Short mmCIF file of N, CA and C in Angstrom, two decimals:
data_model
loop_
_atom_site.label_atom_id
_atom_site.label_comp_id
_atom_site.label_asym_id
_atom_site.label_seq_id
_atom_site.Cartn_x
_atom_site.Cartn_y
_atom_site.Cartn_z
N MET I 1 27.93 -38.23 12.21
CA MET I 1 26.53 -38.60 12.33
C MET I 1 26.14 -39.44 11.13
N GLU I 2 25.41 -40.49 11.38
CA GLU I 2 25.02 -41.41 10.32
C GLU I 2 23.64 -41.01 9.80
N HIS I 3 23.51 -40.94 8.48
CA HIS I 3 22.23 -40.61 7.87
C HIS I 3 21.48 -41.89 7.57
N ASN I 4 20.19 -41.88 7.86
CA ASN I 4 19.36 -43.02 7.51
C ASN I 4 19.15 -43.02 6.00
N GLN I 5 18.97 -44.20 5.47
CA GLN I 5 18.68 -44.32 4.04
C GLN I 5 17.32 -43.69 3.76
N LEU I 6 17.22 -42.94 2.69
CA LEU I 6 15.97 -42.28 2.33
C LEU I 6 15.06 -43.25 1.59
N SER I 7 13.78 -43.21 1.92
CA SER I 7 12.80 -44.02 1.21
C SER I 7 12.55 -43.38 -0.16
N PRO I 8 11.94 -44.11 -1.08
CA PRO I 8 11.61 -43.52 -2.39
C PRO I 8 10.72 -42.27 -2.25
N GLN I 9 9.80 -42.28 -1.30
CA GLN I 9 8.95 -41.11 -1.07
C GLN I 9 9.79 -39.93 -0.57
N ASP I 10 10.74 -40.21 0.32
CA ASP I 10 11.63 -39.15 0.81
C ASP I 10 12.48 -38.59 -0.33
N GLU I 11 12.99 -39.46 -1.19
CA GLU I 11 13.81 -39.01 -2.33
C GLU I 11 13.00 -38.09 -3.24
N GLU I 12 11.76 -38.49 -3.54
CA GLU I 12 10.91 -37.66 -4.41
C GLU I 12 10.58 -36.33 -3.74
N ALA I 13 10.26 -36.38 -2.45
CA ALA I 13 9.94 -35.15 -1.72
C ALA I 13 11.16 -34.22 -1.68
N LYS I 14 12.33 -34.79 -1.45
CA LYS I 14 13.54 -33.99 -1.40
C LYS I 14 13.80 -33.33 -2.75
N ARG I 15 13.65 -34.08 -3.83
CA ARG I 15 13.86 -33.55 -5.18
C ARG I 15 12.87 -32.42 -5.48
N ASN I 16 11.60 -32.63 -5.13
CA ASN I 16 10.59 -31.61 -5.39
C ASN I 16 10.80 -30.36 -4.54
N ALA I 17 11.21 -30.55 -3.29
CA ALA I 17 11.49 -29.39 -2.43
C ALA I 17 12.70 -28.62 -2.96
N LEU I 18 13.70 -29.33 -3.44
CA LEU I 18 14.88 -28.68 -4.01
C LEU I 18 14.49 -27.84 -5.23
N ILE I 19 13.65 -28.39 -6.09
CA ILE I 19 13.18 -27.64 -7.26
C ILE I 19 12.43 -26.39 -6.82
N ALA I 20 11.53 -26.53 -5.84
CA ALA I 20 10.77 -25.38 -5.36
C ALA I 20 11.69 -24.31 -4.79
N TYR I 21 12.64 -24.70 -3.98
CA TYR I 21 13.57 -23.73 -3.39
C TYR I 21 14.40 -23.01 -4.45
N ILE I 22 14.90 -23.76 -5.42
CA ILE I 22 15.71 -23.13 -6.47
C ILE I 22 14.87 -22.14 -7.28
N LEU I 23 13.65 -22.53 -7.61
CA LEU I 23 12.77 -21.62 -8.35
C LEU I 23 12.46 -20.37 -7.53
N LEU I 24 12.19 -20.54 -6.24
CA LEU I 24 11.92 -19.38 -5.39
C LEU I 24 13.13 -18.46 -5.30
N LEU I 25 14.31 -19.05 -5.17
CA LEU I 25 15.53 -18.25 -5.06
C LEU I 25 15.80 -17.47 -6.35
N ILE I 26 15.71 -18.14 -7.48
CA ILE I 26 15.88 -17.44 -8.76
C ILE I 26 14.78 -16.39 -8.93
N GLY I 27 13.59 -16.72 -8.45
CA GLY I 27 12.44 -15.83 -8.57
C GLY I 27 12.59 -14.53 -7.80
N CYS I 28 13.48 -14.50 -6.83
CA CYS I 28 13.74 -13.23 -6.12
C CYS I 28 14.25 -12.17 -7.09
N PHE I 29 14.84 -12.61 -8.18
CA PHE I 29 15.43 -11.69 -9.15
C PHE I 29 14.64 -11.58 -10.44
N THR I 30 13.73 -12.55 -10.70
CA THR I 30 12.99 -12.54 -11.96
C THR I 30 11.48 -12.49 -11.80
N GLY I 31 10.95 -12.84 -10.66
CA GLY I 31 9.51 -12.79 -10.43
C GLY I 31 8.77 -14.01 -10.95
N LEU I 32 8.89 -14.29 -12.23
CA LEU I 32 8.16 -15.40 -12.84
C LEU I 32 8.55 -16.73 -12.22
N PHE I 33 9.82 -16.93 -11.98
CA PHE I 33 10.28 -18.17 -11.36
C PHE I 33 9.78 -18.29 -9.92
N PHE I 34 9.58 -17.15 -9.25
CA PHE I 34 9.04 -17.16 -7.89
C PHE I 34 7.65 -17.78 -7.89
N ILE I 35 6.84 -17.36 -8.84
CA ILE I 35 5.48 -17.91 -8.97
C ILE I 35 5.56 -19.40 -9.30
N ALA I 36 6.45 -19.77 -10.21
CA ALA I 36 6.61 -21.19 -10.57
C ALA I 36 7.03 -22.02 -9.36
N GLY I 37 7.93 -21.49 -8.53
CA GLY I 37 8.37 -22.21 -7.33
C GLY I 37 7.25 -22.41 -6.33
N GLY I 38 6.45 -21.38 -6.15
CA GLY I 38 5.31 -21.49 -5.24
C GLY I 38 4.28 -22.49 -5.72
N ILE I 39 3.99 -22.45 -7.01
CA ILE I 39 3.04 -23.41 -7.58
C ILE I 39 3.60 -24.82 -7.51
N TRP I 40 4.89 -24.98 -7.77
CA TRP I 40 5.53 -26.30 -7.68
C TRP I 40 5.37 -26.87 -6.27
N ALA I 41 5.61 -26.02 -5.26
CA ALA I 41 5.48 -26.47 -3.87
C ALA I 41 4.04 -26.84 -3.54
N LEU I 42 3.10 -26.02 -4.01
CA LEU I 42 1.69 -26.31 -3.75
C LEU I 42 1.25 -27.63 -4.38
N VAL I 43 1.66 -27.87 -5.59
CA VAL I 43 1.28 -29.08 -6.31
C VAL I 43 1.96 -30.32 -5.73
N SER I 44 3.19 -30.17 -5.26
CA SER I 44 3.99 -31.31 -4.80
C SER I 44 3.78 -31.68 -3.33
N LYS I 45 3.16 -30.80 -2.57
CA LYS I 45 3.10 -31.02 -1.12
C LYS I 45 2.32 -32.27 -0.72
N ASP I 46 1.27 -32.63 -1.44
CA ASP I 46 0.49 -33.81 -1.07
C ASP I 46 1.29 -35.10 -1.18
N ASN I 47 2.19 -35.17 -2.16
CA ASN I 47 3.02 -36.37 -2.33
C ASN I 47 4.07 -36.49 -1.23
N ALA I 48 4.34 -35.41 -0.53
CA ALA I 48 5.38 -35.40 0.51
C ALA I 48 4.80 -35.45 1.92
N ARG I 49 3.51 -35.61 2.04
CA ARG I 49 2.83 -35.50 3.33
C ARG I 49 3.43 -36.37 4.43
N GLN I 50 3.77 -37.60 4.14
CA GLN I 50 4.30 -38.52 5.15
C GLN I 50 5.82 -38.64 5.10
N SER I 51 6.47 -37.75 4.37
CA SER I 51 7.92 -37.86 4.24
C SER I 51 8.64 -37.04 5.30
N ARG I 52 9.91 -37.26 5.40
CA ARG I 52 10.77 -36.53 6.32
C ARG I 52 10.84 -35.04 5.95
N PHE I 53 10.55 -34.71 4.70
CA PHE I 53 10.72 -33.35 4.20
C PHE I 53 9.41 -32.58 4.04
N ALA I 54 8.34 -33.05 4.66
CA ALA I 54 7.03 -32.41 4.49
C ALA I 54 7.04 -30.94 4.92
N ASP I 55 7.77 -30.61 5.99
CA ASP I 55 7.74 -29.23 6.46
C ASP I 55 8.51 -28.28 5.53
N HIS I 56 9.32 -28.80 4.63
CA HIS I 56 9.97 -27.94 3.64
C HIS I 56 8.92 -27.34 2.70
N PHE I 57 7.89 -28.11 2.41
CA PHE I 57 6.83 -27.60 1.54
C PHE I 57 6.01 -26.53 2.25
N GLU I 58 5.77 -26.71 3.55
CA GLU I 58 5.10 -25.67 4.34
C GLU I 58 5.92 -24.38 4.30
N ASN I 59 7.24 -24.50 4.45
CA ASN I 59 8.12 -23.33 4.40
C ASN I 59 8.06 -22.66 3.03
N ALA I 60 8.19 -23.43 1.97
CA ALA I 60 8.18 -22.87 0.62
C ALA I 60 6.85 -22.18 0.32
N ILE I 61 5.75 -22.78 0.75
CA ILE I 61 4.43 -22.19 0.51
C ILE I 61 4.25 -20.92 1.34
N THR I 62 4.73 -20.93 2.58
CA THR I 62 4.67 -19.73 3.42
C THR I 62 5.47 -18.59 2.79
N VAL I 63 6.67 -18.89 2.33
CA VAL I 63 7.51 -17.88 1.68
C VAL I 63 6.80 -17.35 0.44
N PHE I 64 6.21 -18.23 -0.34
CA PHE I 64 5.52 -17.84 -1.56
C PHE I 64 4.33 -16.91 -1.27
N ILE I 65 3.45 -17.35 -0.37
CA ILE I 65 2.24 -16.58 -0.10
C ILE I 65 2.58 -15.22 0.51
N TRP I 66 3.41 -15.21 1.55
CA TRP I 66 3.79 -13.93 2.17
C TRP I 66 4.59 -13.06 1.20
N GLY I 67 5.42 -13.69 0.38
CA GLY I 67 6.19 -12.93 -0.61
C GLY I 67 5.30 -12.22 -1.61
N ILE I 68 4.27 -12.92 -2.09
CA ILE I 68 3.35 -12.32 -3.05
C ILE I 68 2.52 -11.22 -2.39
N VAL I 69 1.91 -11.53 -1.25
CA VAL I 69 1.04 -10.55 -0.58
C VAL I 69 1.82 -9.30 -0.19
N LEU I 70 2.93 -9.50 0.53
CA LEU I 70 3.70 -8.34 0.96
C LEU I 70 4.39 -7.64 -0.20
N GLY I 71 4.78 -8.40 -1.23
CA GLY I 71 5.39 -7.79 -2.40
C GLY I 71 4.44 -6.82 -3.10
N VAL I 72 3.17 -7.20 -3.20
CA VAL I 72 2.17 -6.32 -3.82
C VAL I 72 1.96 -5.08 -2.95
N ILE I 73 1.78 -5.29 -1.66
CA ILE I 73 1.56 -4.16 -0.74
C ILE I 73 2.76 -3.22 -0.75
N PHE I 74 3.95 -3.78 -0.61
CA PHE I 74 5.16 -2.94 -0.57
C PHE I 74 5.42 -2.30 -1.94
N GLY I 75 5.04 -2.99 -3.01
CA GLY I 75 5.17 -2.41 -4.34
C GLY I 75 4.33 -1.16 -4.49
N VAL I 76 3.11 -1.21 -3.96
CA VAL I 76 2.24 -0.02 -3.99
C VAL I 76 2.84 1.08 -3.11
N LEU I 77 3.42 0.69 -1.99
CA LEU I 77 4.01 1.68 -1.08
C LEU I 77 5.27 2.35 -1.64
N THR I 78 5.82 1.79 -2.73
CA THR I 78 6.97 2.47 -3.34
C THR I 78 6.59 3.83 -3.90
N LEU I 79 5.29 4.02 -4.13
CA LEU I 79 4.82 5.33 -4.60
C LEU I 79 5.09 6.42 -3.56
N ILE I 80 5.17 6.02 -2.29
CA ILE I 80 5.48 7.01 -1.25
C ILE I 80 6.83 6.70 -0.60
N ILE I 81 7.70 6.09 -1.35
CA ILE I 81 9.10 5.83 -1.02
C ILE I 81 9.31 4.73 0.04
N ILE I 82 8.47 4.64 1.04
CA ILE I 82 8.69 3.68 2.13
C ILE I 82 8.72 2.24 1.64
N GLY I 83 8.09 1.97 0.50
CA GLY I 83 8.05 0.62 -0.03
C GLY I 83 9.39 0.08 -0.47
N VAL I 84 10.32 0.95 -0.84
CA VAL I 84 11.63 0.50 -1.33
C VAL I 84 12.40 -0.25 -0.24
N PRO I 85 12.60 0.32 0.95
CA PRO I 85 13.30 -0.47 1.97
C PRO I 85 12.50 -1.68 2.44
N LEU I 86 11.18 -1.59 2.40
CA LEU I 86 10.36 -2.73 2.78
C LEU I 86 10.52 -3.88 1.78
N LEU I 87 10.56 -3.56 0.49
CA LEU I 87 10.80 -4.59 -0.52
C LEU I 87 12.18 -5.21 -0.35
N PHE I 88 13.16 -4.40 -0.02
CA PHE I 88 14.51 -4.90 0.22
C PHE I 88 14.50 -5.87 1.41
N ALA I 89 13.85 -5.48 2.50
CA ALA I 89 13.77 -6.34 3.69
C ALA I 89 13.03 -7.64 3.37
N LEU I 90 11.98 -7.55 2.57
CA LEU I 90 11.24 -8.74 2.16
C LEU I 90 12.14 -9.68 1.37
N GLY I 91 12.94 -9.13 0.48
CA GLY I 91 13.88 -9.94 -0.29
C GLY I 91 14.88 -10.65 0.60
N ILE I 92 15.39 -9.95 1.61
CA ILE I 92 16.33 -10.56 2.56
C ILE I 92 15.65 -11.70 3.32
N TRP I 93 14.42 -11.48 3.75
CA TRP I 93 13.67 -12.51 4.49
C TRP I 93 13.45 -13.74 3.61
N ILE I 94 13.08 -13.52 2.35
CA ILE I 94 12.85 -14.64 1.44
C ILE I 94 14.14 -15.42 1.23
N ILE I 95 15.23 -14.73 0.97
CA ILE I 95 16.51 -15.40 0.75
C ILE I 95 16.93 -16.18 2.00
N TYR I 96 16.74 -15.59 3.18
CA TYR I 96 17.08 -16.28 4.43
C TYR I 96 16.30 -17.58 4.57
N ARG I 97 14.98 -17.52 4.37
CA ARG I 97 14.15 -18.72 4.55
C ARG I 97 14.48 -19.80 3.52
N VAL I 98 14.75 -19.38 2.29
CA VAL I 98 15.06 -20.36 1.24
C VAL I 98 16.44 -20.97 1.48
N VAL I 99 17.43 -20.17 1.82
CA VAL I 99 18.77 -20.71 2.07
C VAL I 99 18.76 -21.62 3.30
N LYS I 100 18.06 -21.23 4.34
CA LYS I 100 17.93 -22.09 5.52
C LYS I 100 17.28 -23.42 5.14
N GLY I 101 16.27 -23.37 4.30
CA GLY I 101 15.62 -24.59 3.83
C GLY I 101 16.56 -25.45 3.00
N LEU I 102 17.34 -24.82 2.13
CA LEU I 102 18.29 -25.57 1.32
C LEU I 102 19.36 -26.25 2.18
N VAL I 103 19.83 -25.56 3.20
CA VAL I 103 20.83 -26.15 4.10
C VAL I 103 20.25 -27.36 4.81
N SER I 104 19.04 -27.23 5.33
CA SER I 104 18.40 -28.37 6.00
C SER I 104 18.14 -29.51 5.04
N LEU I 105 17.63 -29.16 3.86
CA LEU I 105 17.28 -30.18 2.87
C LEU I 105 18.50 -30.96 2.40
N THR I 106 19.57 -30.27 2.11
CA THR I 106 20.77 -30.97 1.63
C THR I 106 21.47 -31.77 2.74
N SER I 107 21.09 -31.50 3.98
CA SER I 107 21.59 -32.29 5.12
C SER I 107 20.63 -33.41 5.48
N ASP I 108 19.60 -33.61 4.63
CA ASP I 108 18.57 -34.64 4.85
C ASP I 108 17.83 -34.43 6.17
N ARG I 109 17.56 -33.17 6.49
CA ARG I 109 16.85 -32.84 7.73
C ARG I 109 15.56 -32.09 7.43
N PRO I 110 14.58 -32.21 8.32
CA PRO I 110 13.38 -31.39 8.18
C PRO I 110 13.75 -29.90 8.31
N TYR I 111 12.89 -29.03 7.83
CA TYR I 111 13.17 -27.59 7.90
C TYR I 111 13.35 -27.13 9.34
N ARG I 112 12.54 -27.63 10.23
CA ARG I 112 12.56 -27.18 11.63
C ARG I 112 13.61 -27.89 12.47
N ALA I 113 14.49 -28.64 11.87
CA ALA I 113 15.51 -29.39 12.63
C ALA I 113 16.46 -28.48 13.37
N TYR I 114 16.66 -27.26 12.90
CA TYR I 114 17.64 -26.34 13.51
C TYR I 114 16.99 -25.27 14.36
N GLN I 115 15.75 -25.44 14.71
CA GLN I 115 15.09 -24.40 15.53
C GLN I 115 15.19 -24.74 16.98
#
């Protein structure tokens, strides 16, 4: 399959999405980087609006927002034990979405290309 040449806007969007995904992935283990990845995606999304990779920013922001909200709720639920497996499941979901995004991004495809 032949890849089309990326425009400068696509190159910038791809680079910013890659940074966001890497920060989110590292953030699964450190927390602080997760917040940095989410903020990076939020700040960078407007520059990628018309690019081939715009939906990667939607994915990264969705992962960030749901990760924070559910992480807080499940963190509180650890007081009654049920939160521990829920936090584990949330981590698996985050890793799945980020790795799927990285695979699509490095193949120069939109996030939803494989759905």
